[in-house]
mmCIF file of C-alpha atoms in Angstrom:
data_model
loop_
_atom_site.group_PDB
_atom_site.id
_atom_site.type_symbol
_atom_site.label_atom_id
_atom_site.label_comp_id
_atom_site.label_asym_id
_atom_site.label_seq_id
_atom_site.Cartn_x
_atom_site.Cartn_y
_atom_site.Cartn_z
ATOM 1 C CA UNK A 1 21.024 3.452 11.762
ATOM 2 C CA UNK A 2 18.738 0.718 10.685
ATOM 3 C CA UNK A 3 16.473 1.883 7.674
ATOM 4 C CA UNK A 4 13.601 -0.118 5.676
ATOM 5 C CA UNK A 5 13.971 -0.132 1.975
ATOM 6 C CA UNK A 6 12.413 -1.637 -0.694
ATOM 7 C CA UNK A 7 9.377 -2.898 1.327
ATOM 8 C CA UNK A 8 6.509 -1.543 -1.403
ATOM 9 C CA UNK A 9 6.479 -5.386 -3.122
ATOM 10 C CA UNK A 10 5.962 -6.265 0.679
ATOM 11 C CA UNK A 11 3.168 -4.474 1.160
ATOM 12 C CA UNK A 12 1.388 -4.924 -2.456
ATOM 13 C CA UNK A 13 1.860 -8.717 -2.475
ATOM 14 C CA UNK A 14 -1.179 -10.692 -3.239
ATOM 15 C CA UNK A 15 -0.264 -13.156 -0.189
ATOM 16 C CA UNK A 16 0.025 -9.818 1.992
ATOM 17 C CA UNK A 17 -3.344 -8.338 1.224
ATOM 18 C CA UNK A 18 -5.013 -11.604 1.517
ATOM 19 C CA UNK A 19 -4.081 -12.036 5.556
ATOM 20 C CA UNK A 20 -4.782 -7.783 5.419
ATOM 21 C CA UNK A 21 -8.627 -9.371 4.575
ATOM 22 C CA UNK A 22 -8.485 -12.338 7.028
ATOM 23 C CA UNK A 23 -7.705 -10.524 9.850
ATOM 24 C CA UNK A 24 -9.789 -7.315 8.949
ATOM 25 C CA UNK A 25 -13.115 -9.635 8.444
ATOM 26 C CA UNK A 26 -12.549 -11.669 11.753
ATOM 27 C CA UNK A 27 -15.326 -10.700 14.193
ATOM 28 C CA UNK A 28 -17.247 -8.027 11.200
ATOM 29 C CA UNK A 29 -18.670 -11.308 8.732
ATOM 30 C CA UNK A 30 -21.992 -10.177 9.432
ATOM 31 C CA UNK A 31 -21.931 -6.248 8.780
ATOM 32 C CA UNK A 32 -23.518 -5.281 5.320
ATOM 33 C CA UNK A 33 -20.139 -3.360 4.199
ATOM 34 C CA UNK A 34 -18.080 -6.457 4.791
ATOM 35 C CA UNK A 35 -20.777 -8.519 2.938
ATOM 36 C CA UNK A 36 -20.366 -6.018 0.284
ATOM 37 C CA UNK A 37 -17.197 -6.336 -0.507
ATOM 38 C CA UNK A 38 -16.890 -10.189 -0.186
ATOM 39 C CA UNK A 39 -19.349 -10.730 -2.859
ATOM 40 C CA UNK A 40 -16.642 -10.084 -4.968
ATOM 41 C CA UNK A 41 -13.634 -10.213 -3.211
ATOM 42 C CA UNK A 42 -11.112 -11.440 -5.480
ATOM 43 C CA UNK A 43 -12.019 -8.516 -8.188
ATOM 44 C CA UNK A 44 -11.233 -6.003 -5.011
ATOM 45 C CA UNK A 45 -8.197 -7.385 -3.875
ATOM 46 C CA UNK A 46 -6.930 -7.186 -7.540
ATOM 47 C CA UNK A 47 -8.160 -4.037 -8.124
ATOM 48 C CA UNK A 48 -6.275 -2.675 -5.022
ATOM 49 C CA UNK A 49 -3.548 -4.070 -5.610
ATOM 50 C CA UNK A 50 -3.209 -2.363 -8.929
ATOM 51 C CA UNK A 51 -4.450 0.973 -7.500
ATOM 52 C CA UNK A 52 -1.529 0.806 -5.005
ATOM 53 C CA UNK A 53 1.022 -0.364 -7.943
ATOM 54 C CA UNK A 54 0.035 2.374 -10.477
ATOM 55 C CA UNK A 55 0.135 4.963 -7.694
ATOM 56 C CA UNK A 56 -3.631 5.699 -8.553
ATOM 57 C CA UNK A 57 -4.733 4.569 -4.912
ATOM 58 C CA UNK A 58 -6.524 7.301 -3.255
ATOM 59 C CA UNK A 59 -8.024 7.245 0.794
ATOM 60 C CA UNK A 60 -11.551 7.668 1.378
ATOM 61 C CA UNK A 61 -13.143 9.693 4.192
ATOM 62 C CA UNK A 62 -14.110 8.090 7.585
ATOM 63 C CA UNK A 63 -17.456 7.056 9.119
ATOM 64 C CA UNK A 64 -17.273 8.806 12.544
ATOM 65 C CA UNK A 65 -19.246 7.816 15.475
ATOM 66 C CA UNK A 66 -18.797 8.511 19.567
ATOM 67 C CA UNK A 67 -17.874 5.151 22.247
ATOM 68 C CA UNK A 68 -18.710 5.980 25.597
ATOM 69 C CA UNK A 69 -16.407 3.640 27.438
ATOM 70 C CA UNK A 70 -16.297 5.312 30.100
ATOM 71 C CA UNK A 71 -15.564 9.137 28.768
ATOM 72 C CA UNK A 72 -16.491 10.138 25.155
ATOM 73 C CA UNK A 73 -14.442 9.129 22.017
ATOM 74 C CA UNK A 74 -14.927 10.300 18.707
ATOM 75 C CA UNK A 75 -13.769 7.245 16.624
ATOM 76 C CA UNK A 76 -13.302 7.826 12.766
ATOM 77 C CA UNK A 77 -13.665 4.272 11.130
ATOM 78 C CA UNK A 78 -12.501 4.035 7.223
ATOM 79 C CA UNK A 79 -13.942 1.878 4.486
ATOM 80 C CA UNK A 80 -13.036 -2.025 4.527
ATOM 81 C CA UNK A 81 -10.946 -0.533 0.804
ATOM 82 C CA UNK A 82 -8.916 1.903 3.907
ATOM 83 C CA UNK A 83 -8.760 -0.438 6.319
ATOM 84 C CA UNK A 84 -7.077 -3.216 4.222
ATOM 85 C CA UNK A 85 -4.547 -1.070 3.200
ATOM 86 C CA UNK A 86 -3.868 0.290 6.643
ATOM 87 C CA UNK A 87 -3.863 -3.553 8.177
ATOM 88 C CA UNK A 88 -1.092 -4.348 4.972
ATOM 89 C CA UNK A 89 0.970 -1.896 5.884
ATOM 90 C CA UNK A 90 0.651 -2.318 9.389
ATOM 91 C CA UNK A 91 2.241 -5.921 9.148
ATOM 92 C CA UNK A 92 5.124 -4.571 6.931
ATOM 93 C CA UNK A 93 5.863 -1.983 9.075
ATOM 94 C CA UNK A 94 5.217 -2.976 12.916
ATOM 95 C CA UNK A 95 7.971 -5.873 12.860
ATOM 96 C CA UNK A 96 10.800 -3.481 11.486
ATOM 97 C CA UNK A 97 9.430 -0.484 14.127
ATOM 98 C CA UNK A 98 8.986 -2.882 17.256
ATOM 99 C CA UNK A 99 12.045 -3.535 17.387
ATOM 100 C CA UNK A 100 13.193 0.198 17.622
ATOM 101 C CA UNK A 101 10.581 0.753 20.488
ATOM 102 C CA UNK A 102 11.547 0.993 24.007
ATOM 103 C CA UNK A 103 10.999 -2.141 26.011
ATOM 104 C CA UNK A 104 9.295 0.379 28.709
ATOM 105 C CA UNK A 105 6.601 1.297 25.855
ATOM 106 C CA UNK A 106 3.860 -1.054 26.495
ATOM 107 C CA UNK A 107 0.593 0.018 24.485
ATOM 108 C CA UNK A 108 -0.388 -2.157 21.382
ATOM 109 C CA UNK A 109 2.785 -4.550 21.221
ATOM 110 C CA UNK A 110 3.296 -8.206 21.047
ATOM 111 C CA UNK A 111 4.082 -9.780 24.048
ATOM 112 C CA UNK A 112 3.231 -6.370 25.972
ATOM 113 C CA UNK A 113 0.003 -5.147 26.662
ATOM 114 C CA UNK A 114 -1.870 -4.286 29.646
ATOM 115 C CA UNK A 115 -1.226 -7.245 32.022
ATOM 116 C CA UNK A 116 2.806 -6.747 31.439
ATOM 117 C CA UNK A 117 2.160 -3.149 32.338
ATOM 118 C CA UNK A 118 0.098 -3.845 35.611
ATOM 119 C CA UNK A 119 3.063 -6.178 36.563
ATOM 120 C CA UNK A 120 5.533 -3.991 35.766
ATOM 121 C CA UNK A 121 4.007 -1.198 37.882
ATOM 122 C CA UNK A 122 3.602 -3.829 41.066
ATOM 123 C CA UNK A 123 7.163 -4.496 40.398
ATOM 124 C CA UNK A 124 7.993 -1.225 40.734
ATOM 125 C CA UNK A 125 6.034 -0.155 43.380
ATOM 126 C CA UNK A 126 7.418 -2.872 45.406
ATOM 127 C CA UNK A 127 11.246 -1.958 44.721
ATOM 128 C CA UNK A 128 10.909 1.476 45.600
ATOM 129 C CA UNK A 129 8.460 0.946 48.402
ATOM 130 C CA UNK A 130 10.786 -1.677 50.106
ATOM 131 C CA UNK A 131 8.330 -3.981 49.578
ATOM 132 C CA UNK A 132 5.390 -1.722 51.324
ATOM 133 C CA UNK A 133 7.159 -0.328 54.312
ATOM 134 C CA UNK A 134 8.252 2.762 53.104
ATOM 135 C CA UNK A 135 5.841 5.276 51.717
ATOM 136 C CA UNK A 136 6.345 6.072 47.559
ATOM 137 C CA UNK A 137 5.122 8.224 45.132
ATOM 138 C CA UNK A 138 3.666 8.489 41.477
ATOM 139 C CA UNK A 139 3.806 10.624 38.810
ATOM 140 C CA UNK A 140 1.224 9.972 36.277
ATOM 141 C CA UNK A 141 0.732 11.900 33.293
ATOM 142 C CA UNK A 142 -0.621 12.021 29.777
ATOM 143 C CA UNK A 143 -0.565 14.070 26.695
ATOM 144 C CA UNK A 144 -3.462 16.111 26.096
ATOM 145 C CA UNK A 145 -5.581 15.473 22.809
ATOM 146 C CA UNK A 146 -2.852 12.911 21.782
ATOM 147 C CA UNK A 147 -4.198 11.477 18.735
ATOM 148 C CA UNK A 148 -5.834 15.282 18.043
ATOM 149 C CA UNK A 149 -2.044 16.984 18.554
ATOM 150 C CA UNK A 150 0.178 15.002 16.809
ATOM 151 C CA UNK A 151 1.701 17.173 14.267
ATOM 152 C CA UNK A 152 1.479 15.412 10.815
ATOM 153 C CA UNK A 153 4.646 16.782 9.363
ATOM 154 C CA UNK A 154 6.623 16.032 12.031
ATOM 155 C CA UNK A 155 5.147 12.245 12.275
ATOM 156 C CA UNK A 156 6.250 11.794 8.581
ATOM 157 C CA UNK A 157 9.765 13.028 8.696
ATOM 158 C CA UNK A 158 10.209 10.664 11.630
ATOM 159 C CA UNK A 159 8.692 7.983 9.463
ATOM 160 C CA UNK A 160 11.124 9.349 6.736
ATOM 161 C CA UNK A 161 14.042 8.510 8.353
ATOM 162 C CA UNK A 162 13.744 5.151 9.052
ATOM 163 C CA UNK A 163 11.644 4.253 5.500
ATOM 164 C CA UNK A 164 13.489 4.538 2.360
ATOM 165 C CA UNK A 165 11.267 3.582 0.077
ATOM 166 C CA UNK A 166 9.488 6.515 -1.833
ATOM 167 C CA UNK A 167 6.227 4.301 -3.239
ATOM 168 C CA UNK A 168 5.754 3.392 0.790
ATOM 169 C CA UNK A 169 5.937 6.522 1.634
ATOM 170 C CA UNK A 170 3.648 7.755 -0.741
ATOM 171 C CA UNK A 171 1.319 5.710 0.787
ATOM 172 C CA UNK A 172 1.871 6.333 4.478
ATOM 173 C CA UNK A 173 1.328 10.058 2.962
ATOM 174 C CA UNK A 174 -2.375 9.646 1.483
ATOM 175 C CA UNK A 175 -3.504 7.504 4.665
ATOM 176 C CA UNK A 176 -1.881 10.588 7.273
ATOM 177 C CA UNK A 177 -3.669 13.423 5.420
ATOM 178 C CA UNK A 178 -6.666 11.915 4.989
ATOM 179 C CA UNK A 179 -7.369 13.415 8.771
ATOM 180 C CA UNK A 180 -7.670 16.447 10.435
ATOM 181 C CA UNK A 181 -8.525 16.915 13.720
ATOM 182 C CA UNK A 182 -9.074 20.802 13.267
ATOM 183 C CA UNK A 183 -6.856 21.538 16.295
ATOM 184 C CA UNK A 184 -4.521 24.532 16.021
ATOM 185 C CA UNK A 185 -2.292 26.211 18.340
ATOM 186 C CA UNK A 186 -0.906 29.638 17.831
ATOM 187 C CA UNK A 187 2.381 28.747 17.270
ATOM 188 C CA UNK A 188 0.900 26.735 14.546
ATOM 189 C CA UNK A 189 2.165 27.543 11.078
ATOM 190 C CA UNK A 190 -0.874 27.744 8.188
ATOM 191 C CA UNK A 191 0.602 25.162 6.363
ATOM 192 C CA UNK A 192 0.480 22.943 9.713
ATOM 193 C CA UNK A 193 -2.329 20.035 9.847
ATOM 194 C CA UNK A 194 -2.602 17.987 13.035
ATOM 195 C CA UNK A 195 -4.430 14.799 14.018
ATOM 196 C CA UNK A 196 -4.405 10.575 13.877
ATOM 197 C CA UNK A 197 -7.880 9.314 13.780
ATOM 198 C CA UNK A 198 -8.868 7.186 16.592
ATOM 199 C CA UNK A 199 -9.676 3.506 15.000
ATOM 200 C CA UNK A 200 -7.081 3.514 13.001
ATOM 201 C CA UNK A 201 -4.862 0.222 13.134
ATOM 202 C CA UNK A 202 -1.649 2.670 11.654
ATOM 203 C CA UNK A 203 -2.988 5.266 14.939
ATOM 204 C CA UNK A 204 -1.582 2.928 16.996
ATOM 205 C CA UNK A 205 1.721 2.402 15.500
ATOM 206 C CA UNK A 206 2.081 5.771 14.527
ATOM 207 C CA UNK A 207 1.756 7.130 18.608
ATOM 208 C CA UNK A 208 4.342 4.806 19.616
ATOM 209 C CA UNK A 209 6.508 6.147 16.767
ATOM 210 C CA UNK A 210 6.206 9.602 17.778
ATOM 211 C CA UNK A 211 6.762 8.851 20.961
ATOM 212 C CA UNK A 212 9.224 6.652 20.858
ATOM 213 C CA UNK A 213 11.849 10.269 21.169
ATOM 214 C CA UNK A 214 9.814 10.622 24.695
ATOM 215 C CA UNK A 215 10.706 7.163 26.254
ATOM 216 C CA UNK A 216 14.474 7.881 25.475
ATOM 217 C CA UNK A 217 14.506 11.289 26.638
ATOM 218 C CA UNK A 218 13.180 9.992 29.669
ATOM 219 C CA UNK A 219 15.353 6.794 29.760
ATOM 220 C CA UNK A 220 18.662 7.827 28.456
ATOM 221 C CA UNK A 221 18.686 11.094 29.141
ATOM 222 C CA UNK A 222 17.093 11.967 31.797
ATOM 223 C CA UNK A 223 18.288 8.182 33.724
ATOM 224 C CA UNK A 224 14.868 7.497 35.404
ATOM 225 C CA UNK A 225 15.179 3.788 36.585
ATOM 226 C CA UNK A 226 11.240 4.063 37.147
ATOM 227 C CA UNK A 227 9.367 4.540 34.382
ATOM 228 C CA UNK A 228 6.907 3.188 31.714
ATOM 229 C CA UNK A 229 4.528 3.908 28.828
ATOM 230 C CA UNK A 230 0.995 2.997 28.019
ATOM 231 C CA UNK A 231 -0.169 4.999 24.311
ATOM 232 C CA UNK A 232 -0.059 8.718 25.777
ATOM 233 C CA UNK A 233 -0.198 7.427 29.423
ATOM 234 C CA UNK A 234 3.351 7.626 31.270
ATOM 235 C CA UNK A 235 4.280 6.811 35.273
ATOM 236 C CA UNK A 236 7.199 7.395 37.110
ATOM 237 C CA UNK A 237 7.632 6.152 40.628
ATOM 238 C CA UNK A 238 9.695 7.787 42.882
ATOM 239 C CA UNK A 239 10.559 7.477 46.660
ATOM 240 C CA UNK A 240 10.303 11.489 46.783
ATOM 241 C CA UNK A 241 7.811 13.912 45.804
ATOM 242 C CA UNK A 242 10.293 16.556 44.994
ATOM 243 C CA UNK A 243 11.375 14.271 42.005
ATOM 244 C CA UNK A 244 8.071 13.522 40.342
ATOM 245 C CA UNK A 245 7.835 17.114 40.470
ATOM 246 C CA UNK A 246 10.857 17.994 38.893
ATOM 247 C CA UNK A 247 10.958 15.103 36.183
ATOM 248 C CA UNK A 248 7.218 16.615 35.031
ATOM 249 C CA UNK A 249 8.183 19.813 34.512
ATOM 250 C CA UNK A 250 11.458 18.366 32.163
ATOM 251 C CA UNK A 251 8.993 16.013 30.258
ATOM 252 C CA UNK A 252 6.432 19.125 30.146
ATOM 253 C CA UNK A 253 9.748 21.552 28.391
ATOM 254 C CA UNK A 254 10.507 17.868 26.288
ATOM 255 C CA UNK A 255 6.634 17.319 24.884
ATOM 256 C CA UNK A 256 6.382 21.075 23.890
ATOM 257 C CA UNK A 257 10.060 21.783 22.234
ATOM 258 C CA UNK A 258 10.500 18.952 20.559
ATOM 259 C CA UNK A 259 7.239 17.114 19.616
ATOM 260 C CA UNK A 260 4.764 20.432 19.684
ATOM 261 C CA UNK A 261 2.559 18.698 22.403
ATOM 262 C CA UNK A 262 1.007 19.793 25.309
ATOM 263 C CA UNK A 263 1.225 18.515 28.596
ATOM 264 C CA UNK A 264 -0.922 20.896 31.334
ATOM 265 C CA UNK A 265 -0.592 20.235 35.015
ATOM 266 C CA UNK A 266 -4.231 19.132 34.965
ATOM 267 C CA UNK A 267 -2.996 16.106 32.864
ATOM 268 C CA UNK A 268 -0.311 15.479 35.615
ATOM 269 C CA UNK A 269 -1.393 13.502 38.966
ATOM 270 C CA UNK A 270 1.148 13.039 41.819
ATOM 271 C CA UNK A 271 -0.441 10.433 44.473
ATOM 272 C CA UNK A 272 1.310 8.518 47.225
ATOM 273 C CA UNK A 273 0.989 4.971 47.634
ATOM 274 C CA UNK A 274 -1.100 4.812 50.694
ATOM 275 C CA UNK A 275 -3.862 6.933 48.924
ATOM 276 C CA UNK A 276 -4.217 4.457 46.511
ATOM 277 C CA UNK A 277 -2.961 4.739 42.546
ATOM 278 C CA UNK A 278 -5.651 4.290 39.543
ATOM 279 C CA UNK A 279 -4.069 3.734 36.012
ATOM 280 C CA UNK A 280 -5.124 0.955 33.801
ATOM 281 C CA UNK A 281 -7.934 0.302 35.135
ATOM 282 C CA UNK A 282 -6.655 -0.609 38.413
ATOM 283 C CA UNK A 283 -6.055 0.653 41.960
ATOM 284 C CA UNK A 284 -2.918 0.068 42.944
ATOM 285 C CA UNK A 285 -2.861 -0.253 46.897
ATOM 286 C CA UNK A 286 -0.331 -1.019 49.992
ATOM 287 C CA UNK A 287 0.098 -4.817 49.348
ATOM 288 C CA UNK A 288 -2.456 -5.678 46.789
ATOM 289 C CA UNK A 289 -4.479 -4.394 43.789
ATOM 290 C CA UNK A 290 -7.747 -4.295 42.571
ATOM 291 C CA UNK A 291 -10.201 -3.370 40.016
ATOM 292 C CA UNK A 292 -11.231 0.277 40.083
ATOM 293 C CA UNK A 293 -14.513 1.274 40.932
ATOM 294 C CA UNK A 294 -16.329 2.316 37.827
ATOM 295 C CA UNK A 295 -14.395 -0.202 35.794
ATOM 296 C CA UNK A 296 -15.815 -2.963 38.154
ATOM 297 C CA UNK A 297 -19.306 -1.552 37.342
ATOM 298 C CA UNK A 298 -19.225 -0.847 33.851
ATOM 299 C CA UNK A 299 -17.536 -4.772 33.826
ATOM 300 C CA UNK A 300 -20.523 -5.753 35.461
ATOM 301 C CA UNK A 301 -23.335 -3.709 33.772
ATOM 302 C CA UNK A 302 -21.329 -5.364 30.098
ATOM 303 C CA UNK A 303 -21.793 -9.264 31.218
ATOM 304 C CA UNK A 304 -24.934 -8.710 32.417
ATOM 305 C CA UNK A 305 -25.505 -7.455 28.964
ATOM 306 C CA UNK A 306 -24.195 -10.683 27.909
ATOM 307 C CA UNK A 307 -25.897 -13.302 29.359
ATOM 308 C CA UNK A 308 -29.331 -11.003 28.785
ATOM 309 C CA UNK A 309 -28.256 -11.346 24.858
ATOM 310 C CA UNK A 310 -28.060 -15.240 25.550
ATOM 311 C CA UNK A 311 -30.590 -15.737 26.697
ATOM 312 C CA UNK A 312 -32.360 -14.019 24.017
ATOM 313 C CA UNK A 313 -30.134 -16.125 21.570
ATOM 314 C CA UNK A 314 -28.936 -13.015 20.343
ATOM 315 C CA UNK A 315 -25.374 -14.638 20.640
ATOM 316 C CA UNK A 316 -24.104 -17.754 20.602
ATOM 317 C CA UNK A 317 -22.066 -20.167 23.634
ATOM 318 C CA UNK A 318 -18.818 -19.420 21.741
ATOM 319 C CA UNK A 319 -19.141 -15.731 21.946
ATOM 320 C CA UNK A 320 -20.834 -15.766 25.665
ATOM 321 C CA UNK A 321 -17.164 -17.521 26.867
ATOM 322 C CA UNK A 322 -15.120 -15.444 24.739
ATOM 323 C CA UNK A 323 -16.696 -12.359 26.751
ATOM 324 C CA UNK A 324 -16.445 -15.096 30.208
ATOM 325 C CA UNK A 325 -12.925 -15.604 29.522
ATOM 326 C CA UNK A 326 -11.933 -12.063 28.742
ATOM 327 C CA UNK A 327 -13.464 -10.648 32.044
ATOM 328 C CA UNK A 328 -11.432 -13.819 34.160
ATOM 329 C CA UNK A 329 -8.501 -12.857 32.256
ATOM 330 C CA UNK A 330 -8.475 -9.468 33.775
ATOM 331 C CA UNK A 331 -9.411 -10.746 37.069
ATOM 332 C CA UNK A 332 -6.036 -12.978 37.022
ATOM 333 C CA UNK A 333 -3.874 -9.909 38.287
ATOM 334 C CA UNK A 334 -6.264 -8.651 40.354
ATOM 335 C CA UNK A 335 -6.915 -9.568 44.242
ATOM 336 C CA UNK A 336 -10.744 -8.596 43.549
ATOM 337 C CA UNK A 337 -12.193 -11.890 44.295
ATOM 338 C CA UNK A 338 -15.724 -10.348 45.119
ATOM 339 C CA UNK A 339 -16.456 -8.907 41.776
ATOM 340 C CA UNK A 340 -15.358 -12.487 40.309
ATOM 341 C CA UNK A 341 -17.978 -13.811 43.060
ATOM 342 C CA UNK A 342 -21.077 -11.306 41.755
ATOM 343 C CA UNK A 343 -19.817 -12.133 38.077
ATOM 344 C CA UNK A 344 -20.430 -15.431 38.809
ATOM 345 C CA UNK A 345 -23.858 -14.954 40.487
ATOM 346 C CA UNK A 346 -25.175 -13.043 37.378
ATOM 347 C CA UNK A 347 -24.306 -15.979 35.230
ATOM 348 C CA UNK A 348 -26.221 -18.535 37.318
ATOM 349 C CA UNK A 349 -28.804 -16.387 37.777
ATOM 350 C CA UNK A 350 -29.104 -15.947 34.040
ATOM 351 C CA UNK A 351 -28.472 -19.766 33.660
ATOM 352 C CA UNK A 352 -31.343 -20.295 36.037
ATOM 353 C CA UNK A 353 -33.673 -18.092 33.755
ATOM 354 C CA UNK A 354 -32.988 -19.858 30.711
ATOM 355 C CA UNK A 355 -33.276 -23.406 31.681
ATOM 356 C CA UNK A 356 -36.982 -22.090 33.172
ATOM 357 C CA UNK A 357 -37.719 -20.920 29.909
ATOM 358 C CA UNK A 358 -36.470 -24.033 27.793
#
């Protein structure tokens, strides 16, 4: 079994927590907690260092405020102190891990990502479908409260097994159980905490290391040819309804016995082909795909947002084409050439409004 040992010197190294900065700052230069800390940044960056050395390093509490995009999230944020620890670790850690993952896990992973797991879907869809003459089916299901449920002692004895290196895991320690999501169940032991804050760069590696046990259940065990995972999203497509059923009631026993999470058949949506599948912010149809409904709109109401902050100089060119580019790069695997054509009408109407006023 492949372990990681002696990675502390990793993770402390001046070189290390440098890049932990210049990625953590990229994008935040202008908030007053960034600002802060800059003003005397090499005096911080020693002064963590030797906190994490000395074992003196203690996690702060988290800044919590709600995202609507488009339901409700409660996102905790840490200090920039937090957050450069959690980025250092995170580049220690994620190589080693990544290569442990499924290659059917596709949430917050190099050279995965959304666009691999729309085409992976289509690819799917058009192997079982015979290549949209036969009708299909798809399971799709998540985890409920996944970030909320996660059991912390359980996430750090799977952490334990693969890390052998006690000052590392004294750290992964102080950064897990500085949460709580409050969330019990009755089976729940006193003792038991649960809960991953949302906004945490470790959150994401830590949910694809919990449920890493999930994707070869379902792989290896269970030998379903059809099936991938986004975070706490998972599909399954299946030429027979029968199946999906049966394979969600395994992964249902699965979640619950072995990772104490629950999966409630109102997290579990069965949907033929010809109705039309929405996951990832697509609708999957007979022959083509496009962008769903309220993503199109809340795409729309966010560049129109945009160019109004251009206009206003709020922003400048190279973050107005950043946004342009990231819209058009969603569009590529998409057939939805009229929401590309009322994109493009906003911007020359916005265009139109600011050369009027210059």
């Amino acid at each position: 079994m492949r372990v990681l040992d002696n990675c502390f010197s990793k993770i402390t190294d001046s070189t290390n927590l440098w890049h932990a900065w210049l990625k953590y700052r990229r994008g935040k230069r202008s908030r007053p907690e960034v600002l802060e800390f800059e003003k005397n940044l090499e005096n911080n960056l020693v002064a963590l260092k030797e906190e994490l050395e000395n074992g003196t390093y203690k996690h702060g509490g988290y800044k919590a405020f709600l995202v609507h995009d488009p339901k409700s999230r409660l996102i905790s944020s840490p200090s920039v102190k937090d957050h450069l620890v959690h980025q250092a670790v995170y580049s220690v850690l994620y190589p080693f891990f990544d290569r442990l993952f499924s290659p059917f896990s596709f949430s917050c992973r190099i050279d995965r990502g959304t666009q691999k797991a729309v085409f992976q879907l289509e690819k799917y869809l058009r192997q079982v479908s015979c290549n949209y003459t036969k009708e299909c089916w798809v399971l799709h299901g998540d985890v409920e409260k996944c970030f909320d449920s996660i059991r912390q002692d359980m996430l750090f004895e799977h952490l334990k097994k693969r890390i052998h290196c006690p000052q590392t895991l004294d750290v992964l320690k102080k950064i897990i159980s500085s949460y709580e999501s409050g969330l019990r169940y009755p089976e729940d032991n006193l003792a038991a905490k649960r809960g991953i804050p949302l906004g945490n760069l470790t959150s994401q590696l830590f949910v694809n290391i919990y449920l890493n046990s999930l994707d070869k259940f379902i792989k290896e065990e269970m030998r379903v040819k059809k099936y991938f995972r986004y975070a706490d999203d998972f599909l399954i497509v299946s030429a027979k309804r029968m199946e999906c059923v049966e394979i969600s009631e395994k992964i249902r026993d699965f979640l619950w016995s072995k990772l104490l999470l629950q999966y409630p058949e109102s997290h579990q949506k069965i949907n033929k082909l010809t109705s039309g599948v929405e996951t990832l912010g697509i609708r999957f149809l007979f022959g083509y795909r496009k962008v769903r409904p309220s993503t199109s709109r809340r795409i729309q109401k966010l560049f129109e947002k945009r160019c109004r902050e251009y206009k206003e100089h709020k922003i400048d060119s190279a973050t107005m084409d950043s946004s342009w580019r990231s819209m058009c790069g969603m569009l590529t695997y998409t057939c939805d050439y009229q929401l590309k054509k009322r994109l493009l009408n906003i911007a020359n109407f916005y265009a139109k409004k600011t050369n009027t006023t210059a």
